[in-house]
Short mmCIF file of C-alpha atoms in Angstrom, two decimals:
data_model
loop_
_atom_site.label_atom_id
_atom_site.label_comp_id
_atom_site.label_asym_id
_atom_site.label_seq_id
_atom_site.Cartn_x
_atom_site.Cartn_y
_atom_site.Cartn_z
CA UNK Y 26 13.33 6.80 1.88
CA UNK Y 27 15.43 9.83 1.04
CA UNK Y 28 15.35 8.72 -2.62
CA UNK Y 29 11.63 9.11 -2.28
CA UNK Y 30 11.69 12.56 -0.38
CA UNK Y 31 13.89 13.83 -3.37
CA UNK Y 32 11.10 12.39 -5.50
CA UNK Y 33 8.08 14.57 -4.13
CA UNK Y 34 6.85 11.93 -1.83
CA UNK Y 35 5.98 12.87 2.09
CA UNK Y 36 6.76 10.52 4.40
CA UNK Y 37 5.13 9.57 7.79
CA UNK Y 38 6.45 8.47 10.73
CA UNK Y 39 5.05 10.18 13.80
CA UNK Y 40 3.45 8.70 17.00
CA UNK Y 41 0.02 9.66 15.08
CA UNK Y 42 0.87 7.57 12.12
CA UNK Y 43 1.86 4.52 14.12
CA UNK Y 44 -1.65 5.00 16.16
CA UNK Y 45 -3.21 4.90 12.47
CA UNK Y 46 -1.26 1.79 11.54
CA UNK Y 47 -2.18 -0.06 14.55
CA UNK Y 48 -6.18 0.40 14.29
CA UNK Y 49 -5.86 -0.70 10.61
CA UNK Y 50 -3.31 -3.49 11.43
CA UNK Y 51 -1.22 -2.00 9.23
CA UNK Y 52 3.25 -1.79 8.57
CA UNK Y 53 2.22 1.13 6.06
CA UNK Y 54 -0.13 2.68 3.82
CA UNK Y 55 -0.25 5.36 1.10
CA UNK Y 56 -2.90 8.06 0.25
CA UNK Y 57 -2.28 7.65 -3.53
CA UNK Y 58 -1.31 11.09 -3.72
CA UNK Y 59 2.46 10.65 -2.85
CA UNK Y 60 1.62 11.02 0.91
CA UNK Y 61 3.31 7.94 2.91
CA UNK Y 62 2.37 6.51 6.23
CA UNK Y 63 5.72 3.93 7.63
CA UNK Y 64 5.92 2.16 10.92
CA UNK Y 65 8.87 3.28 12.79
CA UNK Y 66 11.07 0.98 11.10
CA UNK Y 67 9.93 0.26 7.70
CA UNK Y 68 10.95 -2.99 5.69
CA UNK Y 69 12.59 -1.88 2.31
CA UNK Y 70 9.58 -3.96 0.52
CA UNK Y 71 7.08 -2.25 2.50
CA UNK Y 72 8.48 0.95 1.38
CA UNK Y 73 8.84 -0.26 -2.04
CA UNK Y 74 5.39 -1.36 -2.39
CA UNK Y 75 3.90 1.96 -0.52
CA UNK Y 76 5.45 3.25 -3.85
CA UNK Y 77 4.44 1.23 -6.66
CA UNK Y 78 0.83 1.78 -5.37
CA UNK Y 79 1.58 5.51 -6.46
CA UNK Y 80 3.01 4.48 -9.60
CA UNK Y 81 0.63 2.00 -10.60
CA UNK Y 82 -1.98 4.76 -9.41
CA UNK Y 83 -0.58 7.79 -11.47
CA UNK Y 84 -0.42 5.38 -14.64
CA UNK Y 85 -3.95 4.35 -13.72
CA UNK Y 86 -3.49 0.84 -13.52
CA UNK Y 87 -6.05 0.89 -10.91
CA UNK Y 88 -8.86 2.16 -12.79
CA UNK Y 89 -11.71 0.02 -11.43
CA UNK Y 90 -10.50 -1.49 -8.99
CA UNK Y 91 -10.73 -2.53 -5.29
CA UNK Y 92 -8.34 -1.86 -2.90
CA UNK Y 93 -7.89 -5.65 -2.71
CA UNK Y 94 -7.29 -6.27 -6.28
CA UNK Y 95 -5.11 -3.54 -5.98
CA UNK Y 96 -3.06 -4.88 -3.22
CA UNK Y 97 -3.30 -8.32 -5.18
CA UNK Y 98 -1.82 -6.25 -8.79
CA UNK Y 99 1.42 -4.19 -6.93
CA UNK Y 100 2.14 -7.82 -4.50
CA UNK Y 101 2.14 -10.38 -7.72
CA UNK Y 102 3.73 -7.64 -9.65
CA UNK Y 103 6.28 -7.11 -7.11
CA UNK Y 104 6.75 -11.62 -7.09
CA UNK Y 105 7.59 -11.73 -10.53
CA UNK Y 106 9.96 -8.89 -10.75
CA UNK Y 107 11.94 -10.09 -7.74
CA UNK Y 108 15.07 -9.59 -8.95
CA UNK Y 109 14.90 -6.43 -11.10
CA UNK Y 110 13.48 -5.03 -7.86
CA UNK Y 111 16.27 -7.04 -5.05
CA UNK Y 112 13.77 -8.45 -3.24
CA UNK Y 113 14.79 -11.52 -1.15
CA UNK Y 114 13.27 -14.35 -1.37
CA UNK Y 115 11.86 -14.10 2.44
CA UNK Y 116 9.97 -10.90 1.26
CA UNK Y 117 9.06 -12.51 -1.90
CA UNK Y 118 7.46 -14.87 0.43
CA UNK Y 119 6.12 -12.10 2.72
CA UNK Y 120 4.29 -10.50 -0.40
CA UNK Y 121 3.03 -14.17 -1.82
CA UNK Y 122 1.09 -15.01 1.92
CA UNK Y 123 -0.27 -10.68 1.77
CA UNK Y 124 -1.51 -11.70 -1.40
CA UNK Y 125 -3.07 -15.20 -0.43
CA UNK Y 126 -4.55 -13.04 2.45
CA UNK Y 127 -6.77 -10.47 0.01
CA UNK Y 128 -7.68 -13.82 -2.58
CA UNK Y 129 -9.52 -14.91 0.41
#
């Protein structure tokens, strides 16, 4: 999270934020604009992913589309590049069942 911080990126963690996260049954979301919202304590993947949305964003790999297909995009992307990325295979799993949640 530091790493990010040195990066440009504003994180979120305030009594506020958590509110947010609970109405939208959320563990964290990002504004696309390198803005951050994190549960209290944040999994590395959700972290991780929070980011790629940004980078996949900036390099508009989102052009046209939905916040589902988006979700869908960074969650596969995130599967296959398990290891480059050190994902364990109980968040691999994690992301695979998020994903099976937006196909639906």
């Amino acid at each position: 999270m530091q790493s990010l911080e040195q990066r440009g990126y504003t994180l979120f963690q305030d009594a506020e934020t958590q509110r947010l996260l609970d109405y939208f049954d959320a563990n964290a979301s990002t504004d696309m604009a390198g803005n951050i919202s994190l549960r209290s304590d944040p999994r590395q993947v959700e972290v991780l992913e929070e980011y790629l949305h940004n980078v996949m964003n900036n390099k508009g790999m989102y052009d046209g589309l939905n916040t589902a297909e988006q979700e869908i995009m960074t969650k596969e992307w995130m599967i296959q590049h398990q290891q480059l990325l050190g994902i364990s295979q109980e968040d691999a799993s994690w992301l695979q069942q998020s994903a099976n949640m937006y196909k639906k």
